[in-house]
Coordinates of C-alpha atoms and ligand atoms in Angstrom, one line a residue:
X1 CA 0.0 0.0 0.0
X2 CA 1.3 3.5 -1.1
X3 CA 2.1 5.4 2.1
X4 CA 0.1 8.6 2.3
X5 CA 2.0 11.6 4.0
X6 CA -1.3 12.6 6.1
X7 CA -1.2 8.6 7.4
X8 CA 2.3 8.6 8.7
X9 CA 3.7 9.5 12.3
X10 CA 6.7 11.3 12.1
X11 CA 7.0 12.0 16.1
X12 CA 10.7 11.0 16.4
X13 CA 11.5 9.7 13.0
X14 CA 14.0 11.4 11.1
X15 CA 12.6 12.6 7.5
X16 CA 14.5 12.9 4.6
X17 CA 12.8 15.6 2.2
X18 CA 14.1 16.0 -1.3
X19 CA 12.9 19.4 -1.6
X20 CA 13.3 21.9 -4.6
X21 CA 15.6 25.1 -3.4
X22 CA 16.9 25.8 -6.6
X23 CA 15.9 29.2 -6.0
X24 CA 17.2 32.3 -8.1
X25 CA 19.8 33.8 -6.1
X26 CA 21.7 37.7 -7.8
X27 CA 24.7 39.0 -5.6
X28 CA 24.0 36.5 -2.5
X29 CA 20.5 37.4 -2.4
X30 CA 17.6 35.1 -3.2
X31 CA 15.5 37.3 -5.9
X32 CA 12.4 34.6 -5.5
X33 CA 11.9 32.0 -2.3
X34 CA 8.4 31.1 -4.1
X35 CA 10.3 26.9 -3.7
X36 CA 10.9 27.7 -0.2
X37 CA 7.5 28.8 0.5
X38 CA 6.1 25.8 -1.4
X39 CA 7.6 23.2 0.8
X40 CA 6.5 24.5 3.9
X41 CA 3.8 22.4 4.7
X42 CA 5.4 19.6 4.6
X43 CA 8.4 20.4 6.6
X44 CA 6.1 22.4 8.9
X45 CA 3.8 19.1 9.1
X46 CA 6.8 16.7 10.0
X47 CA 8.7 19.4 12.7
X48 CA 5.1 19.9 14.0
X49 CA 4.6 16.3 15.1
X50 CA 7.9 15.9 16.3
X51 CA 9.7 15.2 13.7
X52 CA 13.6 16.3 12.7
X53 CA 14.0 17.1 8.9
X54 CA 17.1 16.0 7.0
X55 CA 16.7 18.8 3.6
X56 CA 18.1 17.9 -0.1
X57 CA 17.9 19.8 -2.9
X58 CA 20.2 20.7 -6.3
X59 CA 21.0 24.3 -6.9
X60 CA 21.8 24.9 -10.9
X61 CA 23.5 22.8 -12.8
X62 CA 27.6 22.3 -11.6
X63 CA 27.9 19.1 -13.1
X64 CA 29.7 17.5 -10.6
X65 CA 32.1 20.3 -10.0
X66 CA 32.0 22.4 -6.3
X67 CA 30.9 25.5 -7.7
X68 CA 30.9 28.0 -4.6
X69 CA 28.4 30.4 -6.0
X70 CA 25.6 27.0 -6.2
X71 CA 26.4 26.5 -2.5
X72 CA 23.3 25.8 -0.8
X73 CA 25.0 27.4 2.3
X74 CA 23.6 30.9 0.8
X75 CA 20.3 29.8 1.9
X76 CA 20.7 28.5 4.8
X77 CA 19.3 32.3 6.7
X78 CA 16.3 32.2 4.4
X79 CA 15.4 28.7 5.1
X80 CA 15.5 29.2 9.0
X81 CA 13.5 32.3 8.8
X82 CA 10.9 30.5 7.1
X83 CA 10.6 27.9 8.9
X84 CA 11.5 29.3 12.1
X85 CA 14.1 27.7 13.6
X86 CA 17.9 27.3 13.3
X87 CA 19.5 25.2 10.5
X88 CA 22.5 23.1 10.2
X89 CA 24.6 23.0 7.3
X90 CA 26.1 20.0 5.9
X91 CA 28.5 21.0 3.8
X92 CA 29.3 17.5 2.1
X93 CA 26.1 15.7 1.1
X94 CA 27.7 12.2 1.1
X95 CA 29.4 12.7 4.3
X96 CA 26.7 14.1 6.6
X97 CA 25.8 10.7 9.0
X98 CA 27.3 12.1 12.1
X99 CA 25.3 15.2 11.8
X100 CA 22.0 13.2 10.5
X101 CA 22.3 11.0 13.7
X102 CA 22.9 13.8 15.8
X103 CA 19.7 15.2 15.2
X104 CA 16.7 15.5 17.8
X105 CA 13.7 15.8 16.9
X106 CA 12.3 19.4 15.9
X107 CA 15.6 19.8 14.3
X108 CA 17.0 20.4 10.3
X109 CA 20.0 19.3 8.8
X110 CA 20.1 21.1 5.4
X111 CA 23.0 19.4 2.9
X112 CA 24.9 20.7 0.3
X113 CA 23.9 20.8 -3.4
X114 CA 23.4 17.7 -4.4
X115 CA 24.8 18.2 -8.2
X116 CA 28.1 18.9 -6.6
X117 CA 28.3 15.2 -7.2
X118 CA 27.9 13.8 -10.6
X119 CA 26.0 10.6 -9.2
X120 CA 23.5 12.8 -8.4
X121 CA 21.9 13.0 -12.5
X122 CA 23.8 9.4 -12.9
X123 CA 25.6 10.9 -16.2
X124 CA 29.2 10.0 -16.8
X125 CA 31.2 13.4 -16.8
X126 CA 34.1 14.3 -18.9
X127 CA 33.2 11.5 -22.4
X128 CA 31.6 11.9 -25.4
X129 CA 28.6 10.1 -26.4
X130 CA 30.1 9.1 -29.5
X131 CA 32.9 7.6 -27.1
X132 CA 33.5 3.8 -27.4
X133 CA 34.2 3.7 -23.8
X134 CA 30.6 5.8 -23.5
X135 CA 28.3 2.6 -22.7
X136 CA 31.0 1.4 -19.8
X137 CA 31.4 4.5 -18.4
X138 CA 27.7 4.9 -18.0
X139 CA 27.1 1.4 -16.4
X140 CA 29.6 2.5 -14.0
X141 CA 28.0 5.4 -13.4
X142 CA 24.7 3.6 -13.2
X143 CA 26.4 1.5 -10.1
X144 CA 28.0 4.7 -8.4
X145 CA 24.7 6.3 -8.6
X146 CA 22.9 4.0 -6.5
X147 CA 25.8 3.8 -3.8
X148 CA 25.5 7.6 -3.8
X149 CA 21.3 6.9 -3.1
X150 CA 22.0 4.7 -0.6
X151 CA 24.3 6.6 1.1
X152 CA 21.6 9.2 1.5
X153 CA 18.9 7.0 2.4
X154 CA 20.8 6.2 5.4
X155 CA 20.9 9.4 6.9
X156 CA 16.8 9.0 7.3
X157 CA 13.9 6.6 8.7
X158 CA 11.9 8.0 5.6
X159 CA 11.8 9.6 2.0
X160 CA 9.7 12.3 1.7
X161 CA 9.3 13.7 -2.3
X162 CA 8.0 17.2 -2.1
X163 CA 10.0 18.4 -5.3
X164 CA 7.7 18.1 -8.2
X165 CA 9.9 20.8 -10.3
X166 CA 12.5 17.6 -10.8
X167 CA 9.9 15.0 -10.6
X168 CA 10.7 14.3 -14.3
X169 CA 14.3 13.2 -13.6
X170 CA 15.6 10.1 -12.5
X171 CA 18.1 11.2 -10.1
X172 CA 19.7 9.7 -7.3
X173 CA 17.6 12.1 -4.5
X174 CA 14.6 12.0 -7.4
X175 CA 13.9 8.4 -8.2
X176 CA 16.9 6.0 -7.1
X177 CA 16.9 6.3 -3.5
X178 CA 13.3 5.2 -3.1
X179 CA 14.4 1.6 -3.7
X180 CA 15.8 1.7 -0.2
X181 CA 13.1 2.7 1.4
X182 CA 9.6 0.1 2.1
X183 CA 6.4 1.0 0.7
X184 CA 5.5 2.3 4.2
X185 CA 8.4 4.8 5.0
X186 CA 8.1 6.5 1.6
X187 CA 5.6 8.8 0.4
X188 CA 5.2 12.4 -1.7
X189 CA 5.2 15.4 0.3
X190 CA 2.4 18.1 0.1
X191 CA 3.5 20.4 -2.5
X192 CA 3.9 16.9 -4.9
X193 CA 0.5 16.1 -3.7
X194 CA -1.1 19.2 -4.7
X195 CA 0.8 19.3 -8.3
X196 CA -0.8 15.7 -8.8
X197 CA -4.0 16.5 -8.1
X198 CA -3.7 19.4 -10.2
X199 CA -2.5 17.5 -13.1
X200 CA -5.7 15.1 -12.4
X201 CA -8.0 17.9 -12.5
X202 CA -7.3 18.7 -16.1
X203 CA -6.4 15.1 -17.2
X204 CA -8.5 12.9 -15.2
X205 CA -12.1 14.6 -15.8
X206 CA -11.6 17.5 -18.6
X207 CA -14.4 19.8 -18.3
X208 CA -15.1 21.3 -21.7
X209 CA -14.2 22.9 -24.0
X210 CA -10.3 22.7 -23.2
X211 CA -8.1 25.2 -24.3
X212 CA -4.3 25.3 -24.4
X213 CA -2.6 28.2 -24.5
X214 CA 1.2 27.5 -25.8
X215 CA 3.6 30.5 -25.8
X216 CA 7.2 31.0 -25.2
X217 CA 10.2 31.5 -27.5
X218 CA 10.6 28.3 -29.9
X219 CA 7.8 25.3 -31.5
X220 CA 11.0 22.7 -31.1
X221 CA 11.3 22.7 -27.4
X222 CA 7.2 22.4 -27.4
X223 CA 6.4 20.3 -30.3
X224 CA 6.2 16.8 -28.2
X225 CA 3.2 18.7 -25.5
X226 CA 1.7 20.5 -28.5
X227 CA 1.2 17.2 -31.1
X228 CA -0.1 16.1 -27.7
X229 CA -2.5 18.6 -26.6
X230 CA -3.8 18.3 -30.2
X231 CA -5.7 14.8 -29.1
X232 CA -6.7 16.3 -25.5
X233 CA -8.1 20.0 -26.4
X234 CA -10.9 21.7 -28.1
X235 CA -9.2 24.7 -28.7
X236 CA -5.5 25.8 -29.1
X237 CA -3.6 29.1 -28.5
X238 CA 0.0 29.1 -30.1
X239 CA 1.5 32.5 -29.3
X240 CA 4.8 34.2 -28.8
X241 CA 8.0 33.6 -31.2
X242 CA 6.5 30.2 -32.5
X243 CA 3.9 32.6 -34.2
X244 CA 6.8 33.8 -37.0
X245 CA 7.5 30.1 -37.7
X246 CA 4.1 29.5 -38.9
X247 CA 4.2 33.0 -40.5
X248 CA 7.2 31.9 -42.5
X249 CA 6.0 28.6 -43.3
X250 CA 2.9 30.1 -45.1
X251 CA 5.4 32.5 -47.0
X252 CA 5.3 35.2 -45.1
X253 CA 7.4 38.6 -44.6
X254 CA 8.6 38.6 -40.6
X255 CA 11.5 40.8 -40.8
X256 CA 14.2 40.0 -38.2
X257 CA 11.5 38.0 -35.9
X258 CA 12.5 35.0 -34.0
X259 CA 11.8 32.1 -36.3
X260 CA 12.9 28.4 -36.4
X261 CA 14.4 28.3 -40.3
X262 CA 14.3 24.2 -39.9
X263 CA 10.9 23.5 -38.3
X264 CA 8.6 25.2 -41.1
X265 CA 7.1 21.4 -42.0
X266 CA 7.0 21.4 -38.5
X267 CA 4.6 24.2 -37.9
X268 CA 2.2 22.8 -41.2
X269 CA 2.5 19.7 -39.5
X270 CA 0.7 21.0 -36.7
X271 CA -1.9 22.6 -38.7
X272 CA -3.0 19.8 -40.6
X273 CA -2.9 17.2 -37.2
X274 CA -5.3 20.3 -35.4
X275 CA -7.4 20.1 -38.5
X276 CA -7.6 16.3 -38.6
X277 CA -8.5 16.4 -34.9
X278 CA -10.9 19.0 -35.2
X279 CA -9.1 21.4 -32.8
X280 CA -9.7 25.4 -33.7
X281 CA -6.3 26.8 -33.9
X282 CA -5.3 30.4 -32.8
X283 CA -2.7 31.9 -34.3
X284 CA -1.9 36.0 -33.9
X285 CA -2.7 37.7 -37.0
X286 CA -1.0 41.0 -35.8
X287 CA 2.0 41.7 -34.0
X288 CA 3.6 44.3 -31.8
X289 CA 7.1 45.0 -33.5
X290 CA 9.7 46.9 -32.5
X291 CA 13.1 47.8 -34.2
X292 CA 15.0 46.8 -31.4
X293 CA 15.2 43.8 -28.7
X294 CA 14.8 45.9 -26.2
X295 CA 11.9 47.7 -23.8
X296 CA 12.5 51.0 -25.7
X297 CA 12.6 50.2 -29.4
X298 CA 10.3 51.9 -31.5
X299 CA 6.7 49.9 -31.6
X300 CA 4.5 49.6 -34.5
X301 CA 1.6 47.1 -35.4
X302 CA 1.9 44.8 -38.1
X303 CA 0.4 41.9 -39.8
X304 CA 2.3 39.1 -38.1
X305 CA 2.8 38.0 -41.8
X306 CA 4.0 40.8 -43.1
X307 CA 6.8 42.5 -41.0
X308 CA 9.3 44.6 -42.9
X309 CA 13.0 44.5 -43.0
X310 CA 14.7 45.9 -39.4
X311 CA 11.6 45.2 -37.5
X312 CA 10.8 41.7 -35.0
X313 CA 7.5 40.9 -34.1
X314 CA 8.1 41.0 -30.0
X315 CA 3.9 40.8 -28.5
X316 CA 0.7 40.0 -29.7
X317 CA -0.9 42.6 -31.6
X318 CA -3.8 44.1 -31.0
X319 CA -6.4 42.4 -32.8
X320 CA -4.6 39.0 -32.1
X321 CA -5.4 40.2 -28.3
X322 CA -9.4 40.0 -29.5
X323 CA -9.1 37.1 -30.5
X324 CA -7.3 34.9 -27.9
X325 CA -9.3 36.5 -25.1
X326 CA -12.4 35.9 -26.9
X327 CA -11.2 31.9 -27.6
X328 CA -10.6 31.5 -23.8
X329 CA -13.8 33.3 -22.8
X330 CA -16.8 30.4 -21.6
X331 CA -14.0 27.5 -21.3
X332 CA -14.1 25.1 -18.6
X333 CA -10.2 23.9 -18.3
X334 CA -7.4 26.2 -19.1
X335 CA -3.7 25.1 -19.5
X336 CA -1.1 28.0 -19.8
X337 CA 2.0 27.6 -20.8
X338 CA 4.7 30.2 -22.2
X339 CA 4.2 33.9 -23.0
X340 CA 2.5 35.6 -26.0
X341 CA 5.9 37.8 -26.2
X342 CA 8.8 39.4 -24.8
X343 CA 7.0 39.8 -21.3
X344 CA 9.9 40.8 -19.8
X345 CA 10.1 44.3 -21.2
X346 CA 7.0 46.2 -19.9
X347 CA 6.1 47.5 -23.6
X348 CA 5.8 44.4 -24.8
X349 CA 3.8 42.6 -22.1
X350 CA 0.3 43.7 -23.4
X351 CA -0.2 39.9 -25.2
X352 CA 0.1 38.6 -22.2
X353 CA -1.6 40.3 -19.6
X354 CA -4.5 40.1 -22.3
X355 CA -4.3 36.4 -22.2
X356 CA -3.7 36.1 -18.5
X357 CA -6.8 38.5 -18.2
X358 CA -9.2 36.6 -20.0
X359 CA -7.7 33.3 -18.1
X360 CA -8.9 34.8 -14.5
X361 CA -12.4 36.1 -15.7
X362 CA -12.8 32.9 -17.2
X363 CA -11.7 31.2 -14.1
X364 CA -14.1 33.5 -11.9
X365 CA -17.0 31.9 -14.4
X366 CA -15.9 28.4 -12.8
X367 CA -13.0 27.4 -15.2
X368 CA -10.3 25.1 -13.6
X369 CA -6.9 27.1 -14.7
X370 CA -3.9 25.6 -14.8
X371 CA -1.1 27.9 -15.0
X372 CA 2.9 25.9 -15.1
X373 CA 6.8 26.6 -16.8
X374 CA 8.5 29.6 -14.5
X375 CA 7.4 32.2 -17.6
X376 CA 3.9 32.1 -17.7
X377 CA 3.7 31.7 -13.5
X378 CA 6.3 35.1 -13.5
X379 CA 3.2 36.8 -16.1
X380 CA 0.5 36.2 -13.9
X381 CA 3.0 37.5 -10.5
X382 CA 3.9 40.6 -12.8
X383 CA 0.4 41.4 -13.5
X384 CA -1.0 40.6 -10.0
X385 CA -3.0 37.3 -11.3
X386 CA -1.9 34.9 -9.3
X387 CA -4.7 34.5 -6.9
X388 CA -7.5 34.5 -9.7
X389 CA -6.5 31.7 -11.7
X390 CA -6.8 28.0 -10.1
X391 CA -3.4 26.4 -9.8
X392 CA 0.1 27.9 -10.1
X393 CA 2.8 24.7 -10.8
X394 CA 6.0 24.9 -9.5
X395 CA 6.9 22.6 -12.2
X396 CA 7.5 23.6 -15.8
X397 CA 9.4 20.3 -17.6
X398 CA 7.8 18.4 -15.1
X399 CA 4.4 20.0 -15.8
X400 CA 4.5 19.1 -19.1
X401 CA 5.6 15.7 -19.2
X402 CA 2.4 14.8 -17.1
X403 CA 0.0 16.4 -19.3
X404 CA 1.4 14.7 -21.9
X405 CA 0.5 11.7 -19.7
X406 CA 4.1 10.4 -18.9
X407 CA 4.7 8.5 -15.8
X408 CA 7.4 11.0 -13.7
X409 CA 10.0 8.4 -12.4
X410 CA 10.2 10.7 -9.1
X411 CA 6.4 9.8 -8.4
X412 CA 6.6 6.0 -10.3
X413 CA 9.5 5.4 -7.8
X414 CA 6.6 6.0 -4.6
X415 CA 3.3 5.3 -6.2
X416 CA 4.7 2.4 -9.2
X417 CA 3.9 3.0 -12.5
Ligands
AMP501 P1 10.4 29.4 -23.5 O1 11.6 29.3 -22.6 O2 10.5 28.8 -24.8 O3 9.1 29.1 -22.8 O4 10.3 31.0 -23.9 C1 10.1 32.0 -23.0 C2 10.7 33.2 -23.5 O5 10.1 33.5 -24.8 C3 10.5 34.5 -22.7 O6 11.7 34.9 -22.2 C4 10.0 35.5 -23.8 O7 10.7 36.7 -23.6 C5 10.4 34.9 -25.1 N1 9.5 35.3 -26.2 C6 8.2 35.3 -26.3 N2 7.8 35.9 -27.4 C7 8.9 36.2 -28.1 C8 9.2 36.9 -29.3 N3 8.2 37.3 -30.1 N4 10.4 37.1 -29.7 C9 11.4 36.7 -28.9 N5 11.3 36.1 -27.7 C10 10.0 35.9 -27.3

């Protein structure tokens, strides 16, 4: 039987949390502690009922290497405000038994990043792929990565998975270290709770019509969710720099706009698969340009087909605006994904907000709205939407890959496939 967090007694039990601290941190300051927030109920649970907390986390990617500026040690202030009590630091992650089994309860032992070591991700460092020595060096790997698992599970009586932004990975901290754990003493933390249920919501009972709303910068890095969302929704918003793909694949004029030169089949592709599935389409038919990539170009309004020479297409135009807020308006479940343009410069946020907009009158008409991927969650902070739209996920690749309806090894390895 899957152990259920709000079953288990942690009254003197020492929990071991894979959390998610990989929190944005600019000149030894953390810029956003929205992941340290997020785990709070769960570590506040297990302290709370006696409990002592043993913390794990990655910060960036080192690759193995002791990269001082991804120490963990630069939260450890932040992380005892929050919860309210003194931290330890552990400053080796796979040497910290002493100070695990010195804990009492009511106490946390926060390690150091766990990418410091490459066992963590389980991918041979330093060798090429196309190495002949690739395939040994990974089963080596393989076997060092599970010591390194096992060496963590020792410092706890229990695995707790609360971080649903790696959920997608089958890490060491993620996946592997389950195995040394019974079905009883291992279970998903709150946070990983809420992002499944979220996830059910829109999977397990869609309440129509459905409508997608895919933004960001490129169609490649979204083509495996969108030919997916094509068999799920009723209705499909493609937005931000994707639109000048399918501009350009239909012969259009878009200037120096963002565009994917080798992915133009890959745009008609989509278009025929959303006809076939009888899935209305939304693609901008204006633009916002500017002459610069930068908050201060010159702006004018063009046909998103027909941009001249100097000028990138950087926000949804105006009438595109109409258009996608009028598509969202009466659905029942909303999934947002990726801006509808350069968001980040307040000139060219309009798109956005418009979509965001129409998302939380649509929710406050009883749609379920899912909101995930760190872009679209940083547009609805920016324009002050976060508390009208139904679910913010903390998880962006891992988001998507259960919408898509993959198993995430992080929850397979508690709850089986
Ligand atoms: P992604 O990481 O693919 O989700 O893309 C997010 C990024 O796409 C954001 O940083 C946006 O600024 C960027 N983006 C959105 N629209 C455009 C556009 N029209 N041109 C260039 N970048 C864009």
């Amino acid at each position: 039987m899957q152990q259920k967090i709000s079953n288990y007694n942690f009254a003197g039990k020492k929990a071991l949390v894979r959390v998610d601290f990989n929190v944005p941190i600019q000149d030894g300051k953390i810029t956003d502690d929205t992941r340290i927030r997020g785990a709070l109920p769960t570590l506040k649970l297990i302290l709370g009922q006696g409990g002592s907390l043993i913390l794990m986390s990655h910060m960036g990617k080192p690759k193995g290497k002791k990269k001082p500026e991804l120490s963990l040690s630069q939260i450890v202030d932040a992380v005892s405000a929050a919860l309210g009590t003194p931290v330890k630091f552990a400053p080796d992650c796979a040497d910290a038994s002493e100070a695990a089994a010195a804990l009492k309860p009511g106490e946390v032992l926060l390690l150091e990043n766990l990418r410091y070591y490459p066992e963590e991700e389980g991918k041979p460092v330093g060798i090429d792929k196309e190495d002949p020595a690739y395939d040994e060096a990974k089963k080596a790997m393989k076997a060092s990565q599970k010591e390194f698992a096992k060496k963590l599970a020792s410092y706890g009586d229990c695995y707790v998975n609360d971080a649903f932004g790696t959920a997608h990975r089958k890490h060491a901290s993620t996946a592997v270290i389950a195995d040394y754990f019974d079905a009883e003493n291992k279970m998903l933390g709150l946070l990983m709770e809420k992002e499944v249920n979220a996830v059910d919501a829109v999977l397990g009972n869609i309440k129509r019509p459905f409508i997608a709303i895919m933004g960001g910068s490129k169609v490649s890095s979204k083509i495996g969710i969108i030919e997916n969302l094509l068999g799920k929704v009723d209705k499909l918003i493609l937005c931000g720099g994707m639109t000048y793909t399918f501009a350009k694949a239909h012969g259009g004029e878009i200037g120096k706009s963002i565009v994917e030169l080798d992915k133009l089949d890959v745009a008609l592709g989509v278009e025929e698969l959303a006809k076939k599935n009888g899935v209305e389409l939304f693609l901008a038919p204006d633009a916002v340009c500017g002459d610069d990539f930068s908050n201060d170009a010159n702006q004018k309004i063009c046909p998103a087909n027909n941009i001249p020479d100097g000028w990138e297409g950087m926000d949804a135009g105006p009438e595109a605006r109409k258009i996608f807020a009028n598509a969202i308006k009466g659905c029942k479940t909303i999934l947002w994904n990726g801006p509808a343009g350069v968001f980040e410069f307040d000139n060219f946020c309009g798109g956005s907000r418009a979509i965001g907009e129409a998302i939380a009158e649509a929710t406050a008409e009883g749609a379920f709205s899912l909101i995930g991927g760190g872009d679209s969650v940083a547009c609805v902070n920016k324009f002050g939407l976060a508390d009208k739209v139904s679910y913010i996920s903390t998880g962006g690749g891992a988001l998507l890959e259960a919408i898509e309806g993959k198993t995430l090894p992080g929850i397979a390895a508690i709850c089986g496939e």
